[in-house]
Amino acid sequence: ILPFVLVNQILLLLLVLTVCAILYNKVHQVSSALKNETVDLESPEEMEEEIPVVICAAAGRMGGAIAAISSIYSNTEANVLFYIIGLKTTIPHIRKWIENSKLKEIKFKVVEFNPMVLKGKIRQDASRPELLQPLNFVRFYLPLLVQKHEKVIYLDDDIIVQGDIQELYDTKLASGHAAAFSDDCDLPSTHEMVRSVGMQNTYMGFLDYRKQAIRDLGISPSTCSFNPGVIVANMTEWKHQRITKQLEKWMQRNVEENLYSSTLGGGVATSPMLIVFHGKYSSINPMWHIRHLGWSPDTRYSEHFLQEAKLLHWNGRYKPWDYPSVHTDLWENWFIPDPSGKFKLTRPDS
């Protein structure tokens, strides 16, 4: 009996040791897997956030979009995804331009904008018909065009970026704010420029205060305006507040009641945004939106000031791909000629 009991005990001991060994291996494998997973999670490539940048590619202005993209891509190490918005007729041209130039390395998506969404919402303005181009209103429809991102940057096509776009993307938006803009009164260096070319930088320049609907808003005409050519937007808040629907409502009211001031060129797309976002937006660092470079063919900023700027904007009639215009050398640094030869710079000797 004794040897039999001893054998059973030995077998039981071996069984326990085997189970322990199996459990040890299992735990070791799990901890290894967790360790590997942690390493993967911490690798910079996996953790790096994608920065979505929306730019329009309009016919006749495509070189602007190309220079803007080129300047952003060249000045950052960030993981930028460009959303290039075009009409059906312009999309093949911009795609070919990118794929046959040094920009072929960028990450981009081309998205078609359907102008039918604007039907009945735009009042014709003979003074500056170019402002009625459908792509001017792309910024109203950001959540419909860019769907998987929480935070989005929108840029006009007449800009170049001299800083790291990551800095702009890191702009803090206050709780409850769907967007951040640059105030038109924010930078003393630009005030002289504003005065010299007779620009408006208050709501008075955009809204017609003779109309009851505008007076009923209760916004002082001397309130400082903002410029929606550079936007950092929170898509969750935008959708939650139904910003697109609100903008469309004011577009339709303008068609019926002619509410916007015709004294300022940018009124068509800017005015509804001034109404909808009044008192409900965060601020962009002023150096990230130095504007008015396209307001006069003669008035210039100091070269030193422009070297310090992170983003330059040729808003106004005098675009850097046309003539006359100012500070074109800064813009041309980033321009990439059109391989198809369709888009040409207008220069005094051309």
mmCIF file with all atom_site columns, C-alpha atoms in Angstrom, residues 47-165:
data_model
loop_
_atom_site.group_PDB
_atom_site.id
_atom_site.type_symbol
_atom_site.label_atom_id
_atom_site.label_alt_id
_atom_site.label_comp_id
_atom_site.label_asym_id
_atom_site.label_entity_id
_atom_site.label_seq_id
_atom_site.pdbx_PDB_ins_code
_atom_site.Cartn_x
_atom_site.Cartn_y
_atom_site.Cartn_z
_atom_site.occupancy
_atom_site.B_iso_or_equiv
_atom_site.pdbx_formal_charge
_atom_site.auth_seq_id
_atom_site.auth_comp_id
_atom_site.auth_asym_id
_atom_site.auth_atom_id
_atom_site.pdbx_PDB_model_num
ATOM 1   C CA . MET A 1 47  ? 0.345   57.973 -31.842 1.00 0.00 ? 47  MET A CA 1
ATOM 2   C CA . GLU A 1 48  ? 0.754   60.865 -34.254 1.00 0.00 ? 48  GLU A CA 1
ATOM 3   C CA . GLU A 1 49  ? -2.553  62.626 -34.779 1.00 0.00 ? 49  GLU A CA 1
ATOM 4   C CA . GLU A 1 50  ? -3.701  63.313 -38.321 1.00 0.00 ? 50  GLU A CA 1
ATOM 5   C CA . ILE A 1 51  ? -4.179  67.026 -39.054 1.00 0.00 ? 51  ILE A CA 1
ATOM 6   C CA . PRO A 1 52  ? -6.968  67.536 -41.609 1.00 0.00 ? 52  PRO A CA 1
ATOM 7   C CA . VAL A 1 53  ? -6.532  70.708 -43.693 1.00 0.00 ? 53  VAL A CA 1
ATOM 8   C CA . VAL A 1 54  ? -9.350  71.753 -46.044 1.00 0.00 ? 54  VAL A CA 1
ATOM 9   C CA . ILE A 1 55  ? -8.440  73.872 -49.110 1.00 0.00 ? 55  ILE A CA 1
ATOM 10  C CA . CYS A 1 56  ? -10.528 74.629 -52.209 1.00 0.00 ? 56  CYS A CA 1
ATOM 11  C CA . ALA A 1 57  ? -9.228  74.249 -55.752 1.00 0.00 ? 57  ALA A CA 1
ATOM 12  C CA . ALA A 1 58  ? -11.241 76.683 -57.875 1.00 0.00 ? 58  ALA A CA 1
ATOM 13  C CA . ALA A 1 59  ? -10.838 77.175 -61.623 1.00 0.00 ? 59  ALA A CA 1
ATOM 14  C CA . GLY A 1 60  ? -8.520  80.103 -62.353 1.00 0.00 ? 60  GLY A CA 1
ATOM 15  C CA . ARG A 1 61  ? -7.152  80.084 -58.777 1.00 0.00 ? 61  ARG A CA 1
ATOM 16  C CA . MET A 1 62  ? -5.681  76.597 -58.632 1.00 0.00 ? 62  MET A CA 1
ATOM 17  C CA . GLY A 1 63  ? -2.115  77.862 -58.389 1.00 0.00 ? 63  GLY A CA 1
ATOM 18  C CA . GLY A 1 64  ? -3.125  79.453 -55.093 1.00 0.00 ? 64  GLY A CA 1
ATOM 19  C CA . ALA A 1 65  ? -4.211  76.107 -53.642 1.00 0.00 ? 65  ALA A CA 1
ATOM 20  C CA . ILE A 1 66  ? -0.968  74.501 -54.871 1.00 0.00 ? 66  ILE A CA 1
ATOM 21  C CA . ALA A 1 67  ? 1.228   77.186 -53.246 1.00 0.00 ? 67  ALA A CA 1
ATOM 22  C CA . ALA A 1 68  ? -0.739  76.930 -49.983 1.00 0.00 ? 68  ALA A CA 1
ATOM 23  C CA . ILE A 1 69  ? -0.365  73.131 -49.872 1.00 0.00 ? 69  ILE A CA 1
ATOM 24  C CA . SER A 1 70  ? 3.321   73.345 -50.808 1.00 0.00 ? 70  SER A CA 1
ATOM 25  C CA . SER A 1 71  ? 4.040   75.861 -48.020 1.00 0.00 ? 71  SER A CA 1
ATOM 26  C CA . ILE A 1 72  ? 2.224   73.803 -45.363 1.00 0.00 ? 72  ILE A CA 1
ATOM 27  C CA . TYR A 1 73  ? 3.866   70.519 -46.382 1.00 0.00 ? 73  TYR A CA 1
ATOM 28  C CA . SER A 1 74  ? 7.357   72.047 -46.523 1.00 0.00 ? 74  SER A CA 1
ATOM 29  C CA . ASN A 1 75  ? 7.188   73.649 -43.068 1.00 0.00 ? 75  ASN A CA 1
ATOM 30  C CA . THR A 1 76  ? 5.991   70.786 -40.879 1.00 0.00 ? 76  THR A CA 1
ATOM 31  C CA . GLU A 1 77  ? 6.847   67.269 -39.768 1.00 0.00 ? 77  GLU A CA 1
ATOM 32  C CA . ALA A 1 78  ? 3.204   66.732 -38.726 1.00 0.00 ? 78  ALA A CA 1
ATOM 33  C CA . ASN A 1 79  ? 0.957   64.077 -40.248 1.00 0.00 ? 79  ASN A CA 1
ATOM 34  C CA . VAL A 1 80  ? -1.149  66.340 -42.507 1.00 0.00 ? 80  VAL A CA 1
ATOM 35  C CA . LEU A 1 81  ? -4.061  65.042 -44.576 1.00 0.00 ? 81  LEU A CA 1
ATOM 36  C CA . PHE A 1 82  ? -5.175  67.561 -47.216 1.00 0.00 ? 82  PHE A CA 1
ATOM 37  C CA . TYR A 1 83  ? -8.846  67.631 -48.193 1.00 0.00 ? 83  TYR A CA 1
ATOM 38  C CA . ILE A 1 84  ? -8.862  69.338 -51.584 1.00 0.00 ? 84  ILE A CA 1
ATOM 39  C CA . ILE A 1 85  ? -12.389 70.449 -52.450 1.00 0.00 ? 85  ILE A CA 1
ATOM 40  C CA . GLY A 1 86  ? -13.275 71.058 -56.082 1.00 0.00 ? 86  GLY A CA 1
ATOM 41  C CA . LEU A 1 87  ? -16.104 71.070 -58.587 1.00 0.00 ? 87  LEU A CA 1
ATOM 42  C CA . LYS A 1 88  ? -16.524 68.149 -60.955 1.00 0.00 ? 88  LYS A CA 1
ATOM 43  C CA . THR A 1 89  ? -14.877 70.098 -63.797 1.00 0.00 ? 89  THR A CA 1
ATOM 44  C CA . THR A 1 90  ? -11.744 71.123 -61.839 1.00 0.00 ? 90  THR A CA 1
ATOM 45  C CA . ILE A 1 91  ? -10.947 67.894 -59.984 1.00 0.00 ? 91  ILE A CA 1
ATOM 46  C CA . PRO A 1 92  ? -8.980  66.111 -62.777 1.00 0.00 ? 92  PRO A CA 1
ATOM 47  C CA . HIS A 1 93  ? -6.720  69.189 -63.229 1.00 0.00 ? 93  HIS A CA 1
ATOM 48  C CA . ILE A 1 94  ? -5.752  69.536 -59.556 1.00 0.00 ? 94  ILE A CA 1
ATOM 49  C CA . ARG A 1 95  ? -5.205  65.778 -59.190 1.00 0.00 ? 95  ARG A CA 1
ATOM 50  C CA . LYS A 1 96  ? -2.884  65.697 -62.208 1.00 0.00 ? 96  LYS A CA 1
ATOM 51  C CA . TRP A 1 97  ? -0.987  68.778 -60.943 1.00 0.00 ? 97  TRP A CA 1
ATOM 52  C CA . ILE A 1 98  ? -0.299  67.122 -57.584 1.00 0.00 ? 98  ILE A CA 1
ATOM 53  C CA . GLU A 1 99  ? 0.558   63.692 -58.972 1.00 0.00 ? 99  GLU A CA 1
ATOM 54  C CA . ASN A 1 100 ? 2.993   65.116 -61.550 1.00 0.00 ? 100 ASN A CA 1
ATOM 55  C CA . SER A 1 101 ? 4.921   67.432 -59.216 1.00 0.00 ? 101 SER A CA 1
ATOM 56  C CA . LYS A 1 102 ? 6.971   67.168 -56.027 1.00 0.00 ? 102 LYS A CA 1
ATOM 57  C CA . LEU A 1 103 ? 3.659   67.262 -54.126 1.00 0.00 ? 103 LEU A CA 1
ATOM 58  C CA . LYS A 1 104 ? 3.039   63.633 -55.092 1.00 0.00 ? 104 LYS A CA 1
ATOM 59  C CA . GLU A 1 105 ? 4.364   62.681 -51.613 1.00 0.00 ? 105 GLU A CA 1
ATOM 60  C CA . ILE A 1 106 ? 1.514   64.442 -49.741 1.00 0.00 ? 106 ILE A CA 1
ATOM 61  C CA . LYS A 1 107 ? -1.469  62.613 -48.224 1.00 0.00 ? 107 LYS A CA 1
ATOM 62  C CA . PHE A 1 108 ? -4.606  63.989 -49.831 1.00 0.00 ? 108 PHE A CA 1
ATOM 63  C CA . LYS A 1 109 ? -8.236  63.309 -50.666 1.00 0.00 ? 109 LYS A CA 1
ATOM 64  C CA . VAL A 1 110 ? -10.052 65.103 -53.467 1.00 0.00 ? 110 VAL A CA 1
ATOM 65  C CA . VAL A 1 111 ? -13.687 65.783 -52.578 1.00 0.00 ? 111 VAL A CA 1
ATOM 66  C CA . GLU A 1 112 ? -16.318 66.976 -55.038 1.00 0.00 ? 112 GLU A CA 1
ATOM 67  C CA . PHE A 1 113 ? -18.524 69.862 -53.875 1.00 0.00 ? 113 PHE A CA 1
ATOM 68  C CA . ASN A 1 114 ? -22.029 69.853 -55.298 1.00 0.00 ? 114 ASN A CA 1
ATOM 69  C CA . PRO A 1 115 ? -23.142 73.466 -55.966 1.00 0.00 ? 115 PRO A CA 1
ATOM 70  C CA . MET A 1 116 ? -26.786 72.364 -55.954 1.00 0.00 ? 116 MET A CA 1
ATOM 71  C CA . VAL A 1 117 ? -26.767 72.683 -52.131 1.00 0.00 ? 117 VAL A CA 1
ATOM 72  C CA . LEU A 1 118 ? -26.590 76.477 -52.681 1.00 0.00 ? 118 LEU A CA 1
ATOM 73  C CA . LYS A 1 119 ? -29.652 76.651 -54.955 1.00 0.00 ? 119 LYS A CA 1
ATOM 74  C CA . GLY A 1 120 ? -31.853 79.580 -53.873 1.00 0.00 ? 120 GLY A CA 1
ATOM 75  C CA . LYS A 1 121 ? -29.440 80.634 -51.122 1.00 0.00 ? 121 LYS A CA 1
ATOM 76  C CA . ILE A 1 122 ? -27.181 83.163 -52.889 1.00 0.00 ? 122 ILE A CA 1
ATOM 77  C CA . ARG A 1 123 ? -28.203 86.680 -53.807 1.00 0.00 ? 123 ARG A CA 1
ATOM 78  C CA . GLN A 1 124 ? -26.520 87.822 -57.019 1.00 0.00 ? 124 GLN A CA 1
ATOM 79  C CA . ASP A 1 125 ? -24.008 90.670 -56.565 1.00 0.00 ? 125 ASP A CA 1
ATOM 80  C CA . ALA A 1 126 ? -22.764 92.246 -59.781 1.00 0.00 ? 126 ALA A CA 1
ATOM 81  C CA . SER A 1 127 ? -19.989 94.241 -58.060 1.00 0.00 ? 127 SER A CA 1
ATOM 82  C CA . ARG A 1 128 ? -17.796 91.193 -57.303 1.00 0.00 ? 128 ARG A CA 1
ATOM 83  C CA . PRO A 1 129 ? -19.170 88.107 -59.069 1.00 0.00 ? 129 PRO A CA 1
ATOM 84  C CA . GLU A 1 130 ? -16.072 86.049 -58.135 1.00 0.00 ? 130 GLU A CA 1
ATOM 85  C CA . LEU A 1 131 ? -17.285 86.062 -54.510 1.00 0.00 ? 131 LEU A CA 1
ATOM 86  C CA . LEU A 1 132 ? -20.373 84.112 -55.575 1.00 0.00 ? 132 LEU A CA 1
ATOM 87  C CA . GLN A 1 133 ? -18.333 81.126 -56.768 1.00 0.00 ? 133 GLN A CA 1
ATOM 88  C CA . PRO A 1 134 ? -19.749 77.956 -55.112 1.00 0.00 ? 134 PRO A CA 1
ATOM 89  C CA . LEU A 1 135 ? -16.427 77.031 -53.472 1.00 0.00 ? 135 LEU A CA 1
ATOM 90  C CA . ASN A 1 136 ? -16.570 80.271 -51.441 1.00 0.00 ? 136 ASN A CA 1
ATOM 91  C CA . PHE A 1 137 ? -19.223 78.534 -49.335 1.00 0.00 ? 137 PHE A CA 1
ATOM 92  C CA . VAL A 1 138 ? -17.356 75.268 -48.701 1.00 0.00 ? 138 VAL A CA 1
ATOM 93  C CA . ARG A 1 139 ? -16.516 76.472 -45.152 1.00 0.00 ? 139 ARG A CA 1
ATOM 94  C CA . PHE A 1 140 ? -20.262 76.382 -44.333 1.00 0.00 ? 140 PHE A CA 1
ATOM 95  C CA . TYR A 1 141 ? -20.402 72.644 -45.017 1.00 0.00 ? 141 TYR A CA 1
ATOM 96  C CA . LEU A 1 142 ? -17.284 71.297 -43.293 1.00 0.00 ? 142 LEU A CA 1
ATOM 97  C CA . PRO A 1 143 ? -18.945 68.371 -41.436 1.00 0.00 ? 143 PRO A CA 1
ATOM 98  C CA . LEU A 1 144 ? -20.501 67.106 -44.674 1.00 0.00 ? 144 LEU A CA 1
ATOM 99  C CA . LEU A 1 145 ? -17.152 67.128 -46.501 1.00 0.00 ? 145 LEU A CA 1
ATOM 100 C CA . VAL A 1 146 ? -14.803 65.953 -43.723 1.00 0.00 ? 146 VAL A CA 1
ATOM 101 C CA . GLN A 1 147 ? -16.474 63.270 -41.673 1.00 0.00 ? 147 GLN A CA 1
ATOM 102 C CA . LYS A 1 148 ? -14.067 61.346 -39.459 1.00 0.00 ? 148 LYS A CA 1
ATOM 103 C CA . HIS A 1 149 ? -12.220 64.156 -37.658 1.00 0.00 ? 149 HIS A CA 1
ATOM 104 C CA . GLU A 1 150 ? -12.998 65.958 -34.418 1.00 0.00 ? 150 GLU A CA 1
ATOM 105 C CA . LYS A 1 151 ? -10.925 69.043 -35.264 1.00 0.00 ? 151 LYS A CA 1
ATOM 106 C CA . VAL A 1 152 ? -10.383 70.547 -38.724 1.00 0.00 ? 152 VAL A CA 1
ATOM 107 C CA . ILE A 1 153 ? -8.418  73.458 -40.212 1.00 0.00 ? 153 ILE A CA 1
ATOM 108 C CA . TYR A 1 154 ? -9.987  75.378 -43.100 1.00 0.00 ? 154 TYR A CA 1
ATOM 109 C CA . LEU A 1 155 ? -7.784  77.717 -45.176 1.00 0.00 ? 155 LEU A CA 1
ATOM 110 C CA . ASP A 1 156 ? -8.561  80.039 -48.088 1.00 0.00 ? 156 ASP A CA 1
ATOM 111 C CA . ASP A 1 157 ? -6.525  79.380 -51.252 1.00 0.00 ? 157 ASP A CA 1
ATOM 112 C CA . ASP A 1 158 ? -4.823  82.827 -51.240 1.00 0.00 ? 158 ASP A CA 1
ATOM 113 C CA . ILE A 1 159 ? -2.592  82.073 -48.245 1.00 0.00 ? 159 ILE A CA 1
ATOM 114 C CA . ILE A 1 160 ? 0.858   80.693 -47.569 1.00 0.00 ? 160 ILE A CA 1
ATOM 115 C CA . VAL A 1 161 ? 1.988   79.159 -44.295 1.00 0.00 ? 161 VAL A CA 1
ATOM 116 C CA . GLN A 1 162 ? 5.459   80.023 -42.993 1.00 0.00 ? 162 GLN A CA 1
ATOM 117 C CA . GLY A 1 163 ? 5.104   78.321 -39.589 1.00 0.00 ? 163 GLY A CA 1
ATOM 118 C CA . ASP A 1 164 ? 4.448   74.736 -38.472 1.00 0.00 ? 164 ASP A CA 1
ATOM 119 C CA . ILE A 1 165 ? 0.754   73.932 -39.078 1.00 0.00 ? 165 ILE A CA 1
#
